[in-house]
Structures are given as structure tokens and as C-alpha cells.
Coordinates of C-alpha atoms and ligand atoms in Angstrom, one line a residue:
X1 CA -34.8 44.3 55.8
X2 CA -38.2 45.7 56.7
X3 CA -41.0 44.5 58.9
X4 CA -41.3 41.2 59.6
X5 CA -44.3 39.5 58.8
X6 CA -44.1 36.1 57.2
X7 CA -41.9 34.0 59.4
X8 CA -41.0 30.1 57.7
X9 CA -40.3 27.5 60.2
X10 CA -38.4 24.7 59.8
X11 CA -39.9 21.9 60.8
X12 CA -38.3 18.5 61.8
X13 CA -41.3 17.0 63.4
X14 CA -39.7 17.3 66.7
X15 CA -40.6 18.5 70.0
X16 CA -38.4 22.1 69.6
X17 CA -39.1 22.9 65.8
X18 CA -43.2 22.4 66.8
X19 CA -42.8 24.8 69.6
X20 CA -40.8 27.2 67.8
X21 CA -43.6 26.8 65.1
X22 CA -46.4 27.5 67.9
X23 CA -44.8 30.4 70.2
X24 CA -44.0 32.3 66.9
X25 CA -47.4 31.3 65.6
X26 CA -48.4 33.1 69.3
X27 CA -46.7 36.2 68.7
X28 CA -48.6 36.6 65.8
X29 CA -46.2 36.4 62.9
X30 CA -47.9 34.6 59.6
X31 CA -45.9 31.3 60.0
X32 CA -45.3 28.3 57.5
X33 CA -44.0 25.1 58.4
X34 CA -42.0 23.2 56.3
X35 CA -40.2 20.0 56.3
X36 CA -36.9 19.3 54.7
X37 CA -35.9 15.5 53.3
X38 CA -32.0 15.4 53.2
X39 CA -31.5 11.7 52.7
X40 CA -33.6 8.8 51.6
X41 CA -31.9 5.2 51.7
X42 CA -32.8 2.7 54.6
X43 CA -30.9 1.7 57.4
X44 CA -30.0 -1.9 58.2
X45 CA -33.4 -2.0 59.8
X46 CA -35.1 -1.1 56.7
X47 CA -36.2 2.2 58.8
X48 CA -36.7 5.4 57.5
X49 CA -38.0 7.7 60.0
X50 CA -38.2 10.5 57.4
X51 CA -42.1 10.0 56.5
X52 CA -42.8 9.7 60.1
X53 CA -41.4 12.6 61.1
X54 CA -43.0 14.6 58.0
X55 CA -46.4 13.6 58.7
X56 CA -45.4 14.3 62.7
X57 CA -44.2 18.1 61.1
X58 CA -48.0 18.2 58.8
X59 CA -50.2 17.4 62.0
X60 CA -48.8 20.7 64.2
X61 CA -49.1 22.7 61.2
X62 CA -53.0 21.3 61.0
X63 CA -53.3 21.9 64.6
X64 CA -51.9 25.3 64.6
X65 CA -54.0 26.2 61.2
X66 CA -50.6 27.1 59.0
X67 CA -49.8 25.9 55.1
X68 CA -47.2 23.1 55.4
X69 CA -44.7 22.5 52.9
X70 CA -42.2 19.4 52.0
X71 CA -38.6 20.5 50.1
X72 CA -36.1 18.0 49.0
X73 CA -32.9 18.5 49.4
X74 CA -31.6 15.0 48.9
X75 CA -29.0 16.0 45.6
X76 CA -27.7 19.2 47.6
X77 CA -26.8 16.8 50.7
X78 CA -25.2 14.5 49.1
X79 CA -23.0 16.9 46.8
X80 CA -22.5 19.3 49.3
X81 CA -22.4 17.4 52.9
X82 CA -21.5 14.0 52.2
X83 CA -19.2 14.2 49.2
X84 CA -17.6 16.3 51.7
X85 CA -18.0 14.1 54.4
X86 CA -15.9 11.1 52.7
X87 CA -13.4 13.3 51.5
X88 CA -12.1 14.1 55.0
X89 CA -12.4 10.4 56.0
X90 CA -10.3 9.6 53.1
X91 CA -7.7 12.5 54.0
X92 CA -7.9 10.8 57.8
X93 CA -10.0 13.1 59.5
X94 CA -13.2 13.0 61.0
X95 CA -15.8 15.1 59.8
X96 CA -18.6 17.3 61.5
X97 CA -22.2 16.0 59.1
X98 CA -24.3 18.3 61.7
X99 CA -22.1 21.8 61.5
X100 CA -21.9 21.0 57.6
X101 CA -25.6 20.7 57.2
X102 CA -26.4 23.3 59.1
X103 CA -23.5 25.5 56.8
X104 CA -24.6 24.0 53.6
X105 CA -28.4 22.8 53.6
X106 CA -30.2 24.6 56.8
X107 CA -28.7 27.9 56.2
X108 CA -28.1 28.2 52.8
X109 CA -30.6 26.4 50.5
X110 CA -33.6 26.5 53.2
X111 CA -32.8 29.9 54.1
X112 CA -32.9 31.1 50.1
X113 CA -36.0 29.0 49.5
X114 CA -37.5 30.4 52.8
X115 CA -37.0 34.0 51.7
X116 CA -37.0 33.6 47.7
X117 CA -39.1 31.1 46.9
X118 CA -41.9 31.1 49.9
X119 CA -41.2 35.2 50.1
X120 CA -41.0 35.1 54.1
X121 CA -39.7 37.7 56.1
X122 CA -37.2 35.5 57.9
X123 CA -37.2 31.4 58.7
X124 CA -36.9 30.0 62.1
X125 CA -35.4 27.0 63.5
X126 CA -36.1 25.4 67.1
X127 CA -32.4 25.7 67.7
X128 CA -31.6 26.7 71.1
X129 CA -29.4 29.3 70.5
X130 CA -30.0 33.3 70.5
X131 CA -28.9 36.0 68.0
X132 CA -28.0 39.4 69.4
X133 CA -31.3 40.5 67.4
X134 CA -33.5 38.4 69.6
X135 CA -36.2 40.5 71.6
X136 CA -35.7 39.6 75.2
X137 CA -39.3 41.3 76.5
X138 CA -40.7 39.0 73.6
X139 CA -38.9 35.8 74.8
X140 CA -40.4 36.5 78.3
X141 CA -43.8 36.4 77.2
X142 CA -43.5 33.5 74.5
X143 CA -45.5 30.8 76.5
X144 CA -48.5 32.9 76.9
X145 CA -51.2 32.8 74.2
X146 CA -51.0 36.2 74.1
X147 CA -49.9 37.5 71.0
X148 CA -47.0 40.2 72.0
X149 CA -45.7 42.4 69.3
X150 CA -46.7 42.5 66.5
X151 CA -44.6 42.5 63.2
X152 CA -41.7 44.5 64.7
X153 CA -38.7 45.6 62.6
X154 CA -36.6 43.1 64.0
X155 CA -33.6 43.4 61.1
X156 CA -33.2 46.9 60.7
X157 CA -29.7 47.0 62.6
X158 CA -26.7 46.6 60.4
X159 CA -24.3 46.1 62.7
X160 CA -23.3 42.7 62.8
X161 CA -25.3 40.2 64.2
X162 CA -24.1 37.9 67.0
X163 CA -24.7 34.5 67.7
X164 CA -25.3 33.6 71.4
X165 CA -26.2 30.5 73.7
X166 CA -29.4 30.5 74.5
X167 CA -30.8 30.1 77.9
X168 CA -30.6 26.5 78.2
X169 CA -26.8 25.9 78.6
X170 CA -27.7 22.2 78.6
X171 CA -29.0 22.2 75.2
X172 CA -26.7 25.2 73.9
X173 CA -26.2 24.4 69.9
X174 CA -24.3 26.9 69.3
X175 CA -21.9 24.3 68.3
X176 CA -23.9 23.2 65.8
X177 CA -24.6 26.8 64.4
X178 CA -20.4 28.1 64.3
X179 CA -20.3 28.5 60.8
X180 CA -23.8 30.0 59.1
X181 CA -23.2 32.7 57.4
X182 CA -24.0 36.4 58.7
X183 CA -26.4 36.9 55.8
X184 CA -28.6 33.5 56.6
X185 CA -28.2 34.7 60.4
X186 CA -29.7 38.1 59.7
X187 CA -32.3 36.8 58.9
X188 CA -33.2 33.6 61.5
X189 CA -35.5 33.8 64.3
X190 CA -34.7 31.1 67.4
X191 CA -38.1 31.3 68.9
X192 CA -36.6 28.7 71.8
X193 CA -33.7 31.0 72.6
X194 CA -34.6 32.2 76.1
X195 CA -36.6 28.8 77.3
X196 CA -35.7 25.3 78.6
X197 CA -36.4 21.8 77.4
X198 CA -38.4 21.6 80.6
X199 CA -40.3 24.3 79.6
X200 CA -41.0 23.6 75.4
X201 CA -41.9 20.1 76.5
X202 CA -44.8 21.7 79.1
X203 CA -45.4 24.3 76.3
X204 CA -45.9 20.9 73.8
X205 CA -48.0 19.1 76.2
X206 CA -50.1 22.4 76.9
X207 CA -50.7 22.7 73.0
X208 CA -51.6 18.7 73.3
X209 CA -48.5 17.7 70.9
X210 CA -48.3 14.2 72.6
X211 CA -47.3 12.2 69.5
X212 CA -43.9 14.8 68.9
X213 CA -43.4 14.6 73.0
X214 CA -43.0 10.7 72.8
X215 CA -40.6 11.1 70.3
X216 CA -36.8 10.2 71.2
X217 CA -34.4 12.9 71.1
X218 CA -32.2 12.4 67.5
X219 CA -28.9 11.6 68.5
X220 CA -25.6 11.5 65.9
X221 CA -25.5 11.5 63.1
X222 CA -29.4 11.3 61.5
X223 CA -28.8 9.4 58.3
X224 CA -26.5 6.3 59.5
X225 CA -29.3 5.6 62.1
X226 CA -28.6 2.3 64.5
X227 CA -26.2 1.1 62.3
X228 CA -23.0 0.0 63.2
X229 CA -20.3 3.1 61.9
X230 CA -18.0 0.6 60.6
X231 CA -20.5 -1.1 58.0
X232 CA -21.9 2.0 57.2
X233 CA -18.6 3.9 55.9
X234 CA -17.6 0.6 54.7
X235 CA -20.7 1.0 51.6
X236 CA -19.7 4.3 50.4
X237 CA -15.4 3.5 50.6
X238 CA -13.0 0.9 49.1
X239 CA -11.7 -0.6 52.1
X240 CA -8.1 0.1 52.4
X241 CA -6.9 -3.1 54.5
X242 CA -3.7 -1.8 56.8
X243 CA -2.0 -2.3 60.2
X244 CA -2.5 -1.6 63.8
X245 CA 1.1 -0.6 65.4
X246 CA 1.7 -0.1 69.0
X247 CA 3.2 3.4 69.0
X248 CA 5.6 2.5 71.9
X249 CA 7.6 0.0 69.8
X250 CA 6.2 -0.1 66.5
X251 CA 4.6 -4.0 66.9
X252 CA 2.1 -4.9 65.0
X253 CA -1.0 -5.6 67.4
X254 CA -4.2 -6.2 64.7
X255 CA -5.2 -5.1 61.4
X256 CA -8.2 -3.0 60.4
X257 CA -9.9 -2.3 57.2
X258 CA -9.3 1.2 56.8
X259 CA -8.3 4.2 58.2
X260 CA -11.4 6.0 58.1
X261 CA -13.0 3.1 59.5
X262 CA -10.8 5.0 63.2
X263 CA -11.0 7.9 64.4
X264 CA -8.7 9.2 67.2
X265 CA -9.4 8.5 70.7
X266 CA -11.7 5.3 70.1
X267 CA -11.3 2.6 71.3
X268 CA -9.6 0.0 68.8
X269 CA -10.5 -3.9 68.5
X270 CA -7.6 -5.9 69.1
X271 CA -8.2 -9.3 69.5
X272 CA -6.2 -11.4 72.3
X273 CA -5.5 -8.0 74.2
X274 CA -5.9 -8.3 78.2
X275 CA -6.1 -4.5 77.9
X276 CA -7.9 -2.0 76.0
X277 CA -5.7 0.1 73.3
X278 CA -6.7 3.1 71.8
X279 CA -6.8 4.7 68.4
X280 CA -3.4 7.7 68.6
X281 CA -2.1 8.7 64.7
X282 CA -2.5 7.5 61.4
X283 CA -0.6 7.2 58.7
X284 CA -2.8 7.4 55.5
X285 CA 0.6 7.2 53.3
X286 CA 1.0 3.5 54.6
X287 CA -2.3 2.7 56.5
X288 CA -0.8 2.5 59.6
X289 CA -3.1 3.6 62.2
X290 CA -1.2 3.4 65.4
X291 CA -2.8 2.6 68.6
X292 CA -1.8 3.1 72.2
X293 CA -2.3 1.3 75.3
X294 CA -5.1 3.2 78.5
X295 CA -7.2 5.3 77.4
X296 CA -5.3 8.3 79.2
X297 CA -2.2 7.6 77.2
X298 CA 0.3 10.6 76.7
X299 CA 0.0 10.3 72.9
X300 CA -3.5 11.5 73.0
X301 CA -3.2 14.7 74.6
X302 CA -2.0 17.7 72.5
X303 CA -2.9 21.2 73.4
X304 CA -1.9 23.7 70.1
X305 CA -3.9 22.8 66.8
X306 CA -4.0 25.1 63.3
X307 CA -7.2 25.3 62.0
X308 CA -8.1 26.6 58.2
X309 CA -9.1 29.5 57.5
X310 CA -11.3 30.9 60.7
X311 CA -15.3 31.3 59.9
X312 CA -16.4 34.2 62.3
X313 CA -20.2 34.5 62.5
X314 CA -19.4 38.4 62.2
X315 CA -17.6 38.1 59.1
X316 CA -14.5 40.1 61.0
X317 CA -12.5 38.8 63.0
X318 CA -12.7 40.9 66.9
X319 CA -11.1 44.3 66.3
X320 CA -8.4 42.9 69.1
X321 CA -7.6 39.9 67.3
X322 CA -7.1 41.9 64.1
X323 CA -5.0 44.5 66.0
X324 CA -2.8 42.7 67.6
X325 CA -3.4 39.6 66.0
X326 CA -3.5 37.3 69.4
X327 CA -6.6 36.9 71.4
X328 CA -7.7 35.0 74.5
X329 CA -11.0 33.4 74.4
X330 CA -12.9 29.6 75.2
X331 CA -12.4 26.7 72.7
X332 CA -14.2 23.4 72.3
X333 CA -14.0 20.8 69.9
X334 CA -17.1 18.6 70.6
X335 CA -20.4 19.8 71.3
X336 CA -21.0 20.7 75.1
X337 CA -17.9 19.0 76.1
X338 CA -16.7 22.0 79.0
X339 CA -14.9 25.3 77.4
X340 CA -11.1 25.5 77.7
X341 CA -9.9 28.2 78.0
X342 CA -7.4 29.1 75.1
X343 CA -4.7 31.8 73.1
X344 CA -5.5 32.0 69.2
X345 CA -3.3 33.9 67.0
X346 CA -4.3 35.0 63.6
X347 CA -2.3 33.8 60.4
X348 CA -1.8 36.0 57.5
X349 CA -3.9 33.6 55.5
X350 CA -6.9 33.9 58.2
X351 CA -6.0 30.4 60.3
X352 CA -5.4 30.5 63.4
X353 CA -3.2 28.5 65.4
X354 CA -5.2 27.9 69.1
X355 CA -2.9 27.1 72.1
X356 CA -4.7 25.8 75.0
X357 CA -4.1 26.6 78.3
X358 CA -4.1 22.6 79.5
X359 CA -3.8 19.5 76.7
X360 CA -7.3 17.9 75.6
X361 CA -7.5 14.1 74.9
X362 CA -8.1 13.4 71.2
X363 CA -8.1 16.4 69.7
X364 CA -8.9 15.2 66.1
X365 CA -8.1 16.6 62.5
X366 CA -11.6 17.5 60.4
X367 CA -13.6 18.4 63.1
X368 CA -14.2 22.2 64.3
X369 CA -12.7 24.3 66.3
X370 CA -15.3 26.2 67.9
X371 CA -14.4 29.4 70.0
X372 CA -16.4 31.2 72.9
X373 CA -16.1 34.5 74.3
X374 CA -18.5 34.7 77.6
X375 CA -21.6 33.0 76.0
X376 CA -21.0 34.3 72.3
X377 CA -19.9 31.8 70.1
X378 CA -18.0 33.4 67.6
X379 CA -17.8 31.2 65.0
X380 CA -15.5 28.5 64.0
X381 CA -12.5 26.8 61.6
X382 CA -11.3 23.2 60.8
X383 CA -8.5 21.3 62.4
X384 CA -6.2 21.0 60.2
X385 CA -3.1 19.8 62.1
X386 CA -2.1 19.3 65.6
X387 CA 0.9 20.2 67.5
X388 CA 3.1 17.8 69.1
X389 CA 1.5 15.0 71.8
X390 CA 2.5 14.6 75.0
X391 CA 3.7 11.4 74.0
X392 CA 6.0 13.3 71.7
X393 CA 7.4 15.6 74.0
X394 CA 8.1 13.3 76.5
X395 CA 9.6 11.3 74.0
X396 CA 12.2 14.2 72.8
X397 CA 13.1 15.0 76.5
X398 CA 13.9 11.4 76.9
X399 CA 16.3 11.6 73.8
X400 CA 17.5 14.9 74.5
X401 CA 18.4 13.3 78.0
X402 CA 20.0 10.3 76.4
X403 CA 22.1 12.2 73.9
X404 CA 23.4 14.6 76.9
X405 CA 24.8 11.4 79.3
X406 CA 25.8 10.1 75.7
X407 CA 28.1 13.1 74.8
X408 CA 29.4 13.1 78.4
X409 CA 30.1 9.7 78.7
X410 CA 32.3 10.5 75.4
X411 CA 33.9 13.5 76.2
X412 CA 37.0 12.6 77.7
X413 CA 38.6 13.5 80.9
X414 CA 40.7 16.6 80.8
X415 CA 44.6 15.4 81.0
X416 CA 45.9 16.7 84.8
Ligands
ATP501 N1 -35.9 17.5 58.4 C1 -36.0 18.7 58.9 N2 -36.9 19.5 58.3 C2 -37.0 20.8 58.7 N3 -36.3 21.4 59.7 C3 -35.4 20.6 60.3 C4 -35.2 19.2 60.0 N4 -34.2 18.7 60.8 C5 -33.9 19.7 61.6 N5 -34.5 20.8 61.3 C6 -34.4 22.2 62.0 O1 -33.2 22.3 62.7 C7 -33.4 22.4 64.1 C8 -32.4 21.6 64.9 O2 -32.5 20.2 64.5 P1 -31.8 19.1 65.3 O3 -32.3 17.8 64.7 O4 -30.4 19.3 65.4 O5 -32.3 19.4 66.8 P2 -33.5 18.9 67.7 O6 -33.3 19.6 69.0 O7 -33.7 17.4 67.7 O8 -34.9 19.6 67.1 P3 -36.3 19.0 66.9 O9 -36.8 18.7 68.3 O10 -37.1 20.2 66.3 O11 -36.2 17.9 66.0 C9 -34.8 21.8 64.3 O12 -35.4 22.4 65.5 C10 -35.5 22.3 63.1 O13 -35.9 23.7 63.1

């Protein structure tokens, strides 16, 4: 990769993507700004905030005097994301629509039609985030409207290229970003990777961006909107009618309309309960979805998982994983939830089976497994199973216990 001249933003119409859009517009890069339609039913409302936020996208591009472009990838979401998405709901997991769009759609099809089709340099998103190509000296300056260096060769390196958080830990997505591929992150600029939301939000008032500041921050998952989860899923699945069983004694407490309607950890609806019970285990063989009582109930902690087969960002896994094929390293499972610290050890077949060094409430099937050494996040792999529960443990002490006093109580007394 040579100089970099022609830099393609996306743009979401939000506060970070029109900053990222402006600072890089700053440093004097030829930038385009274009907006990208991934979905286009209604919610319950009858909202769709997707021509809003488009036009939002077109006025900052006016503003800041660059050509502004609209893609659709509508088809590719839906085959690729959330054909995916009700797949893992129907195998009882709960899927990640963010990490999978960001895999699929951001970093794959933008990124080609950014570099291919528009013939930029490199895109840009206003994800706060850093790659181990960033510029530091240029990050520093980035709020000036002095235009700092110019065109530099940014990607000649071919060493692997890292992904970092940036310098807002609060709004860290690295998360988000734990499985895009090397060759798409080779080739991205985070223009917001050494600022704070404090500080892009002064930057957007500065540039007089008041109609993307008094925009609310998008939160969850973009295309189900306000509505409720339940109704939602509930258009796109046959529901699959089936029990709620106390997993202490196997009664029956409720019924629910399918599994994938659940996911572990939530809290379940049982009618005529004085307590709340929570969502433990399914079964997707009978339906059962079993359900424990507090919401700090031994059958939701579990602290070893196996994940798929491992996504690093640098395509290798670290030379002392490979060597001796354990590592230690930082693990979460749901974005900006605290790091645990954690022991992974690398399957033949490129899992990895994580051990964590205390149990973590609701660890759940489908999501990611994201891994952390310092602030690198170094990529990340599905939850595929879990290891035993407290819950189950205990449970196999107690029996273990039982069967001992058992055999002694059997074992007669030795004739005198
Ligand atoms: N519809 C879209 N069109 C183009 N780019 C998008 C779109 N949605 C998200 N992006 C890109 O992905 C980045 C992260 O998006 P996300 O919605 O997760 O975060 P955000 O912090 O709300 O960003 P923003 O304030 O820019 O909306 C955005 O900054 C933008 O660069």
C-alpha cells in the first residue's frame, strides 16, 4: 500500500463518524462520506430512523465541502448477518448482530467498495478504537484546523497490524471490532482513536454540528428499535411453545413460547411468583428452558467455556500461545463489562478452551469471547459450550458425599 490520499469515511450520521469525517478532512486527506442502509422495515412505531440519519450524514459532508455517497447493503445483511443471527437463536444461543456486522458488512463489503469501487486509499470509521498503525503526533494535533501531515505512507509496514483501545476506555469498541479481518484492518483509519467523547462532542459543537449533537446515542441492537425483543423474534421464528422447569426439582413453574425467545441470565416471567427466577439452561431437544430462583443462583456461574475456532486480528495466534499452546491474558464476554483475567489453551483444531480465574454470571453460548492482553484486543471466537456451573459442581459434591455415608453405612462391621 502506498501513500495515502483518498480516505472514505463511513458515515452513520452520528456525532463520532461526523468528527472522524472532519478531523481527517483537517489533516488534509481527500475524504468522502458515505452512508450505508443495512435494513429497511419499520418498527412497531412505524419509525425508521434510516433517512434521518442519511440526510444527518449529507449535511456534514455539505458543510465540510466533500462528495457524499449512499450504498445499500440491505441483501448482504440479511444473508449474511441475520440469517446468521436466527440460526444461533434456533441452535439456543444468543447472537452478537454488532461484532457480525462489523465482520460481515463494515469490514468486508464497505471496505471493498471503499477501496474498489470509490478507489480510496483507506476508509475510516468513528470507532474508538486504535490500530498499531495509528500516528500518535497526528492524533495530538487532530482538533486543530491545522492541517498536519500530509498524505503520509501510513501502510507500508507488513508486520501485522494490531488492534488497540483507544483512549477513551469508556467508549473502548474494541469489542465490537474482535473479528475484522487483518486485510480490512490494514487498511482503516480510526480518526477518534486518541480523543474522548467529551472532546468529539466540543470538536462537533466547534464545527457547529448541532443537529448530529442532539442526537441520542444508538443503543442495542439498531434494526429491532423500541420494540419489545420478544415480538420482534417472534415475526421472523415459528414459535416453539415449551416449559419452564425449576432446575432444583424439575417443577414446572410457567411456559414460554420458545427458546430463543430466553436467553441466559434474564430474567424469566413467571406468573404467581413472590420471587424473581431466572433464565439457567435450555434444552432445545425438548424445549425445556430451565429457570432458577435469585438472580445470583449457583447454576449461573461457570468459569471454563470452548470457543470455535479463535479469530486473532493478527491472523497468528501469539508466538507463546503457539509454542506452548497455553497463554494467560484478559477475557470478556459483553462489551465493557470489567476484564477477567483468564488461561486459554489452544486446540489442535484452533479453539480454545478459556479457564477463568473466578466464575462469571451467565456466560452464554453464541456470543464472543473476546480476549485482551494489556489494552490490545487480540481478536476473538464463539462460545460454543460451557463447562460445568456451579450449580453442577455443588451438586456432584453433594452426591459424591451421599454415595460415601451410603457405602459406609453398608459396609458391615468387621466380625471381632
Ligand atoms: N449506517 C451507517 N453508515 C455508515 N457508517 C456507519 C453506519 N453505522 C455505523 N457506521 C460506522 O460505524 C461506526 C460505529 O458505529 P456505531 O453505531 O457502533 O457507533 P456510534 O458510536 O454510535 O457512532 P456514530 O456516533 O458515528 O453513529 C460509526 O462511527 C460509523 O463510522
Amino acid at each position: 500500500m502506498g501513500l495515502v490520499r483518498h480516505v472514505v469515511c463511513a458515515m452513520s450520521g452520528g456525532v463520532d463518524s461526523c468528527v472522524a469525517a472532519l478531523i481527517l478532512k483537517r489533516r488534509g486527506y481527500s475524504v468522502t462520506g458515505v452512508f450505508m442502509k443495512n435494513w429497511d422495515s419499520l418498527d412497531e412505531k412505524g419509525l425508521c430512523t434510516t433517512e434521518k440519519d442519511c440526510e444527518d450524514a449529507y449535511r456534514v459532508c455539505q458543510a465540510l465541502d466533500i462528495p457524499f455517497h449512499q450504498v445499500s447493503y440491505v441483501k448482504e445483511y440479511w444473508n449474511e448477518v441475520f440469517s446468521n443471527l436466527l440460526l444461533e437463536y434456533e441452535k439456543g444461543g444468543t447472537p452478537n448482530p454488532d461484532i457480525l456486522c462489523n465482520k460481515y458488512i463494515k469490514f468486508n463489503h464497505f471496505h471493498k467498495y471503499a477501496i474498489n469501487s470509490l478507489g480510496a486509499d483507506a476508509m475510516a470509521t468513528g470507532h474508538y478504537a486504535r490500530s498499531s498503525q495509528e500516528d500518535e503526533d497526528v492524533f495530538q494535533q487532530t482538533h486543530t484546523a491545522r492541517p498536519t501531515t500530509l498524505f503520509r505512507d501510513r501502510f507500508e509496514i507488513r508486520r501485522p497490524v494490531r488492534l488497540y483501545q483507544g483512549a477513551d476506555l469508556l467508549k473502548d469498541q474494541t469489542f465490537f471490532l474482535s473479528q475484522i479481518s487483518q486485510d480490512a484492518l490494514r487498511q482503516t483509519m480510526f480518526p477518534l482513536a486518541g480523543l474522548t467523547k467529551e472532546f468529539v462532542k466540543k470538536i462537533a459543537a466547534e464545527a457547529g454540528f448541532y443537529h448530529v449533537l442532539k442526537k441520542k446515542e444508538s443503543m442495542g441492537i439498531c434494526f429491532i428499535g423500541e420494540r419489545d425483543f420478544e415480538n420482534f423474534i417472534l415475526e421472523y421464528l415459528e414459535p416453539k411453545p415449551g416449559n419452564l422447569v425449576s432446575i432444583e426439582d424439575g417443577t414446572v413453574m410457567g411456559t414460554h413460547k420458545g427458546w430463543f425467545t430466553l436467553t441466559l441470565g434474564q430474567r424469566a416471567r413467571i406468573g404467581g411468583q413472590r420471587d424473581a427466577w431466572f433464565v439457567v439452561d435450555k434444552d432445545i431437544n425438548t424445549g425445556d428452558v430451565f429457570v432458577a430462583p435469585t438472580t445470583n443462583h449457583p447454576a449461573l456461574f461457570c468459569d471454563t467455556m470452548q470457543t470455535d475456532r479463535f479469530h486473532w486480528i493478527t491472523v497468528d495466534p501469539p508466538p507463546e500461545l503457539a509454542r506452548t499452546q497455553m497463554m494467560e491474558c484478559h477475557f470478556r464476554f459483553i462489551h465493557q463489562m470489567p476484564l477477567v483475567p483468564c488461561t486459554v489453551t489452544l486446540n489442535l483444531d484452533g479453539s480454545l478452551w478459556i479457564t477463568l480465574s473466578q466464575p462469571v454470571r451467565a456466560l452464554t453460548p453464541g456470543q464472543f469471547a473476546v480476549l485482551y492482553r494489556g489494552n490490545e484486543c487480540l481478536g476473538s471466537g464463539k462460545i460454543i459450550q460451557l463447562g460445568p456451573t456451579e450449580y453442577t459442581l455443588m451438586r456432584g459434591r453433594e452426591q459424591l458425599t451421599a454415595g460415601a455415608q451410603h457405602r459406609e453405612q453398608m459396609t458391615p462391621e468387621p466380625a471381632s
